[in-house]
Structures are given as C-alpha cells and as structure tokens.
Amino acid sequence: MTIYIDSNDELHVEYQGIALTCPHCQTLTHLTPAATPGFASLNRHRPKHIGIVFRCDACGDPVFLKFAVKSYSPQRVELAPNYLEVERARESFPLTYLPDEAEALFREALTCYSAGCWNAFGAMSRRTAQSLFRELGERGKLELFDTLQEIRALASLDDDTFSTLRAVLFGSDSDPWPHHPAMNAENAGILLEVMRDILYQTFVRKARLLQAMTFRKYVAPQVPEAHARTT
Ligand SMILES: [Zn+2]
C-alpha cells in the first residue's frame, strides 16, 4: 500500500484505503481523511512522524492515526503503510457475570490489551486466574485446566502456544525465573480468546442458562385443568 500527501495537501491511499475497528462504534469500517498536515509545513520541518485525523465512515467520530514518514520530495511526502492507532477499540466481555474480584481484575486486563500492553495483559490474566482458583477451590482449578485442554484440542493449538498459556494461567509467582512467559501481540491475542472462552464457559453460559430457565418458568402458559387431564 502506497500512502502519500501531495503538494495540494491531499492524502492519497492506494489500494482499498484504510480500514480498522473504530474505537468509538466498534465497527470494522473505512476511514475518510478529515485533517491532514499541510505539505509546505511538512517539507519545512520534516518531522519523522506525523498525525492524521480521519472520520469513521460508520459513526462519523474522529480517529487519530500516527504514521512514520518514509521520504520527503518536492512532489510528495511518502508515509510508511503501517500506522499506530492512538486510540484502539476496547475489547468487550459481559463482565457482570464474573465474581467481583475477577471482574475488577479482568476489566483491567482488557484495558491493558486495548492499550497494546501485552505483558501487562498477561500479568493481569494470571491475577484473574489466581482469583478464580481461590474462588472455585482446587476442584474448580482442575476444571479450568480441563477447559484449557479442551480449547487446545478444539483450536488445534501447537505445543509452544499451549505451554505459554499454561505457564501464564497456571504458573506460580514462586516458579523459577522467568516465572511468567514474555508476551507479544500474537500470544496475547490467543490468550485473550482463551480467557474469553474459559470465563464464558465457567460463568456466563451458566448464568444465562439459569436466567433463561427462570424466564421460561415465569412466562409458561397456564394449561387449563380439563385440557391438561386429557393430554
Ligand atoms: Zn465509528
């Protein structure tokens, strides 16, 4: 993808333009440039990085992206195609179904993930797991481990990924150094999906089923006595 600003201050994005998940409306959408730095001023100051404000095509809110400048020439300012999202979309999860302490910890974990702080996300995921082990007891801990094994089989996780996940969630802070694996964008992304699945299986699914059952009981039509006897 070639991306540049021409001498008329216009931003050109070749191929399909820029699309991302909007941090405001959470829609995967295209962006339209709303404010681009002026060509003359860029060529005069020659900054290494520049910021451009876009408008989300779905909700119209501003989205700010930072680009590294590849080169300056009298015709165009060429930008590197990979950009930095200043505000990233927040990861969501039905947190209210979790026990209070786990809810607070996992909320912070999601904030770390949205900020791209992968190691902080790993550490907060471990704290969430530790809180759940305390809440659910030894049997609950074993069940959570079984769920992790199930996910391993369902998602065909390779051995390296599985041992990273096991070390993050089931490792102890007193393990030999490094007691927590180093996290990066890739393994943090997998950990996020695993955390979602484990928490969903353990709390959300059960709570929603119970709610639905209670609702069914409450709204069940009353069968007339006589009719009930004949059927
Ligand atoms: Zn939007």
Tab-separated table of C-alpha atoms and ligand atoms in Angstrom:
chain	number	residue	atom	x	y	z
A	1	MET	CA	0.000	0.000	0.000
A	2	THR	CA	1.458	3.383	-1.041
A	3	ILE	CA	0.328	6.328	1.023
A	4	TYR	CA	1.425	9.927	0.493
A	5	ILE	CA	0.470	13.584	0.815
A	6	ASP	CA	0.726	15.588	-2.429
A	7	SER	CA	1.640	19.271	-2.857
A	8	ASN	CA	-2.081	20.196	-2.673
A	9	ASP	CA	-2.214	18.818	0.907
A	10	GLU	CA	-4.263	15.857	-0.254
A	11	LEU	CA	-3.790	12.400	1.208
A	12	HIS	CA	-3.617	9.543	-1.290
A	13	VAL	CA	-4.060	5.976	-0.125
A	14	GLU	CA	-3.620	3.401	-2.835
A	15	TYR	CA	-5.452	0.090	-2.913
A	16	GLN	CA	-8.502	-0.131	-0.630
A	17	GLY	CA	-7.813	2.707	1.753
A	18	ILE	CA	-7.553	2.352	5.494
A	19	ALA	CA	-9.967	0.094	7.360
A	20	LEU	CA	-9.937	-0.741	11.065
A	21	THR	CA	-12.206	-1.386	14.021
A	22	CYS	CA	-13.426	2.049	15.112
A	23	PRO	CA	-12.591	2.774	18.784
A	24	HIS	CA	-15.920	4.585	19.183
A	25	CYS	CA	-18.548	2.421	17.452
A	26	GLN	CA	-16.550	-0.874	17.371
A	27	THR	CA	-17.457	-1.356	13.673
A	28	LEU	CA	-14.906	-2.629	11.152
A	29	THR	CA	-15.082	0.315	8.796
A	30	HIS	CA	-13.278	2.514	6.274
A	31	LEU	CA	-11.869	5.873	7.250
A	32	THR	CA	-12.041	9.158	5.354
A	33	PRO	CA	-9.240	11.736	5.896
A	34	ALA	CA	-10.548	14.755	7.813
A	35	ALA	CA	-7.377	16.707	8.675
A	36	THR	CA	-4.004	16.178	7.003
A	37	PRO	CA	-0.894	18.212	7.888
A	38	GLY	CA	-0.014	20.802	5.217
A	39	PHE	CA	2.555	19.786	2.592
A	40	ALA	CA	4.597	23.022	2.785
A	41	SER	CA	4.903	22.912	6.552
A	42	LEU	CA	5.853	19.217	6.477
A	43	ASN	CA	8.599	19.869	3.956
A	44	ARG	CA	9.888	22.763	6.035
A	45	HIS	CA	10.002	20.952	9.401
A	46	ARG	CA	10.498	17.398	8.128
A	47	PRO	CA	9.194	15.526	11.194
A	48	LYS	CA	9.873	11.779	11.428
A	49	HIS	CA	6.281	11.049	12.457
A	50	ILE	CA	3.028	12.770	11.568
A	51	GLY	CA	-0.562	12.513	12.784
A	52	ILE	CA	-3.661	12.457	10.595
A	53	VAL	CA	-7.253	12.772	11.749
A	54	PHE	CA	-9.765	10.569	9.925
A	55	ARG	CA	-13.522	10.360	10.143
A	56	CYS	CA	-15.114	6.967	10.813
A	57	ASP	CA	-17.404	6.173	7.850
A	58	ALA	CA	-19.796	4.366	10.205
A	59	CYS	CA	-20.265	6.791	13.127
A	60	GLY	CA	-18.516	9.982	11.986
A	61	ASP	CA	-16.324	10.249	15.089
A	62	PRO	CA	-12.667	11.260	14.701
A	63	VAL	CA	-9.966	8.573	14.588
A	64	PHE	CA	-6.348	9.689	15.059
A	65	LEU	CA	-3.537	7.699	13.416
A	66	LYS	CA	0.233	8.231	13.550
A	67	PHE	CA	2.477	7.439	10.569
A	68	ALA	CA	6.251	7.334	10.124
A	69	VAL	CA	7.464	9.416	7.174
A	70	LYS	CA	9.383	7.359	4.595
A	71	SER	CA	10.642	10.186	2.380
A	72	TYR	CA	10.306	13.863	1.501
A	73	SER	CA	10.393	15.050	-2.106
A	74	PRO	CA	9.240	18.239	-3.901
A	75	GLN	CA	6.166	16.327	-5.178
A	76	ARG	CA	5.078	14.222	-2.237
A	77	VAL	CA	5.596	13.219	1.375
A	78	GLU	CA	5.542	9.455	1.430
A	79	LEU	CA	4.368	7.658	4.579
A	80	ALA	CA	5.070	4.166	5.877
A	81	PRO	CA	1.989	1.953	5.364
A	82	ASN	CA	1.893	0.656	8.943
A	83	TYR	CA	0.353	3.143	11.328
A	84	LEU	CA	-0.142	3.485	15.057
A	85	GLU	CA	-3.685	3.670	16.384
A	86	VAL	CA	-3.654	6.321	19.093
A	87	GLU	CA	-6.986	5.112	20.452
A	88	ARG	CA	-7.725	1.440	19.993
A	89	ALA	CA	-11.116	-0.248	20.104
A	90	ARG	CA	-11.876	-1.548	23.596
A	91	GLU	CA	-12.257	-5.276	23.987
A	92	SER	CA	-15.624	-6.110	25.485
A	93	PHE	CA	-16.856	-9.008	27.623
A	94	PRO	CA	-20.023	-9.487	29.720
A	95	LEU	CA	-18.064	-8.815	32.921
A	96	THR	CA	-21.061	-8.621	35.248
A	97	TYR	CA	-21.348	-12.422	35.301
A	98	LEU	CA	-17.917	-12.827	36.927
A	99	PRO	CA	-17.255	-12.857	40.695
A	100	ASP	CA	-16.496	-9.295	41.909
A	101	GLU	CA	-12.729	-9.620	42.313
A	102	ALA	CA	-12.253	-11.446	38.996
A	103	GLU	CA	-14.460	-8.857	37.300
A	104	ALA	CA	-12.269	-5.978	38.502
A	105	LEU	CA	-9.050	-7.790	37.537
A	106	PHE	CA	-10.225	-8.896	34.103
A	107	ARG	CA	-11.562	-5.399	33.380
A	108	GLU	CA	-8.005	-4.096	33.863
A	109	ALA	CA	-6.649	-6.963	31.760
A	110	LEU	CA	-8.900	-5.877	28.866
A	111	THR	CA	-7.752	-2.267	29.248
A	112	CYS	CA	-4.109	-3.438	29.044
A	113	TYR	CA	-4.928	-5.427	25.910
A	114	SER	CA	-6.671	-2.484	24.244
A	115	ALA	CA	-3.621	-0.330	25.024
A	116	GLY	CA	-1.329	-2.901	23.377
A	117	CYS	CA	0.491	-3.633	26.686
A	118	TRP	CA	0.912	-7.368	26.109
A	119	ASN	CA	2.972	-8.228	29.217
A	120	ALA	CA	0.655	-6.240	31.453
A	121	PHE	CA	-2.252	-8.110	29.873
A	122	GLY	CA	-0.514	-11.445	30.602
A	123	ALA	CA	0.133	-10.453	34.232
A	124	MET	CA	-3.463	-9.310	34.776
A	125	SER	CA	-4.781	-12.504	33.156
A	126	ARG	CA	-2.707	-14.513	35.639
A	127	ARG	CA	-4.098	-12.468	38.527
A	128	THR	CA	-7.622	-13.060	37.210
A	129	ALA	CA	-6.899	-16.807	37.082
A	130	GLN	CA	-5.443	-16.756	40.622
A	131	SER	CA	-8.574	-15.018	41.881
A	132	LEU	CA	-10.756	-17.667	40.194
A	133	PHE	CA	-8.730	-20.526	41.717
A	134	ARG	CA	-9.301	-19.034	45.164
A	135	GLU	CA	-12.992	-18.573	44.425
A	136	LEU	CA	-13.594	-22.012	42.896
A	137	GLY	CA	-11.254	-24.143	45.024
A	138	GLU	CA	-8.970	-26.989	43.947
A	139	ARG	CA	-11.741	-28.782	42.055
A	140	GLY	CA	-12.623	-25.616	40.152
A	141	LYS	CA	-8.957	-25.141	39.278
A	142	LEU	CA	-8.819	-28.672	37.821
A	143	GLU	CA	-11.986	-27.972	35.822
A	144	LEU	CA	-10.457	-24.782	34.440
A	145	PHE	CA	-7.405	-26.800	33.406
A	146	ASP	CA	-9.694	-29.314	31.651
A	147	THR	CA	-11.339	-26.408	29.808
A	148	LEU	CA	-7.902	-25.236	28.675
A	149	GLN	CA	-7.142	-28.766	27.414
A	150	GLU	CA	-10.450	-28.799	25.528
A	151	ILE	CA	-9.616	-25.475	23.882
A	152	ARG	CA	-6.211	-26.891	22.937
A	153	ALA	CA	-7.896	-29.769	21.083
A	154	LEU	CA	-10.712	-27.662	19.569
A	155	ALA	CA	-8.435	-24.894	18.305
A	156	SER	CA	-5.515	-27.241	17.427
A	157	LEU	CA	-3.076	-25.170	19.490
A	158	ASP	CA	0.573	-26.119	18.980
A	159	ASP	CA	2.714	-27.270	21.929
A	160	ASP	CA	4.589	-23.967	22.296
A	161	THR	CA	1.404	-21.905	22.448
A	162	PHE	CA	-0.212	-24.326	24.875
A	163	SER	CA	2.782	-24.309	27.233
A	164	THR	CA	2.814	-20.476	27.162
A	165	LEU	CA	-0.886	-20.360	28.053
A	166	ARG	CA	-0.420	-22.953	30.795
A	167	ALA	CA	2.531	-21.053	32.239
A	168	VAL	CA	0.629	-17.729	32.215
A	169	LEU	CA	-2.570	-19.048	33.798
A	170	PHE	CA	-1.440	-21.977	35.926
A	171	GLY	CA	2.149	-20.980	36.702
A	172	SER	CA	3.060	-19.648	40.127
A	173	ASP	CA	4.781	-16.391	41.029
A	174	SER	CA	7.268	-18.528	43.011
A	175	ASP	CA	8.317	-20.535	39.904
A	176	PRO	CA	11.973	-20.137	38.862
A	177	TRP	CA	12.753	-17.010	36.842
A	178	PRO	CA	11.301	-16.139	34.358
A	179	HIS	CA	8.132	-17.220	36.141
A	180	HIS	CA	5.963	-15.533	33.513
A	181	PRO	CA	6.489	-16.057	29.750
A	182	ALA	CA	7.258	-12.978	27.626
A	183	MET	CA	4.118	-11.818	25.833
A	184	ASN	CA	3.790	-10.392	22.336
A	185	ALA	CA	0.908	-9.349	20.076
A	186	GLU	CA	0.462	-12.883	18.783
A	187	ASN	CA	0.386	-14.898	22.013
A	188	ALA	CA	-1.572	-12.137	23.802
A	189	GLY	CA	-4.251	-12.352	21.083
A	190	ILE	CA	-4.537	-16.109	21.622
A	191	LEU	CA	-4.566	-15.673	25.410
A	192	LEU	CA	-7.424	-13.156	25.069
A	193	GLU	CA	-9.553	-15.639	23.130
A	194	VAL	CA	-8.724	-18.401	25.643
A	195	MET	CA	-9.625	-16.166	28.619
A	196	ARG	CA	-12.912	-15.228	26.945
A	197	ASP	CA	-13.750	-18.875	26.303
A	198	ILE	CA	-12.800	-20.078	29.792
A	199	LEU	CA	-14.725	-17.277	31.513
A	200	TYR	CA	-17.691	-17.695	29.214
A	201	GLN	CA	-17.848	-21.461	29.812
A	202	THR	CA	-17.400	-21.140	33.561
A	203	PHE	CA	-19.681	-18.208	34.380
A	204	VAL	CA	-21.570	-16.567	31.543
A	205	ARG	CA	-23.078	-19.696	29.990
A	206	LYS	CA	-24.352	-20.996	33.328
A	207	ALA	CA	-25.755	-17.633	34.449
A	208	ARG	CA	-27.522	-17.040	31.136
A	209	LEU	CA	-28.990	-20.553	31.129
A	210	LEU	CA	-30.323	-20.054	34.673
A	211	GLN	CA	-31.791	-16.685	33.682
A	212	ALA	CA	-33.436	-18.186	30.606
A	213	MET	CA	-34.878	-21.112	32.637
A	214	THR	CA	-36.314	-18.760	35.252
A	215	PHE	CA	-37.817	-16.642	32.489
A	216	ARG	CA	-39.408	-19.722	30.820
A	217	LYS	CA	-40.927	-20.836	34.134
A	218	TYR	CA	-42.332	-17.365	34.713
A	219	VAL	CA	-43.894	-16.933	31.264
A	220	ALA	CA	-45.002	-20.583	30.740
A	221	PRO	CA	-48.651	-20.591	29.562
A	222	GLN	CA	-51.104	-21.955	32.132
A	223	VAL	CA	-52.609	-25.198	30.813
A	224	PRO	CA	-56.372	-25.410	31.600
A	225	GLU	CA	-57.128	-28.172	34.143
A	226	ALA	CA	-59.562	-30.198	31.977
A	227	HIS	CA	-57.362	-29.991	28.924
A	228	ALA	CA	-54.323	-30.966	30.981
A	229	ARG	CA	-56.072	-34.125	32.178
A	230	THR	CA	-56.955	-35.321	28.679
A	231	THR	CA	-53.445	-34.879	27.281
B	1	ZN	ZN	-17.048	4.653	14.350
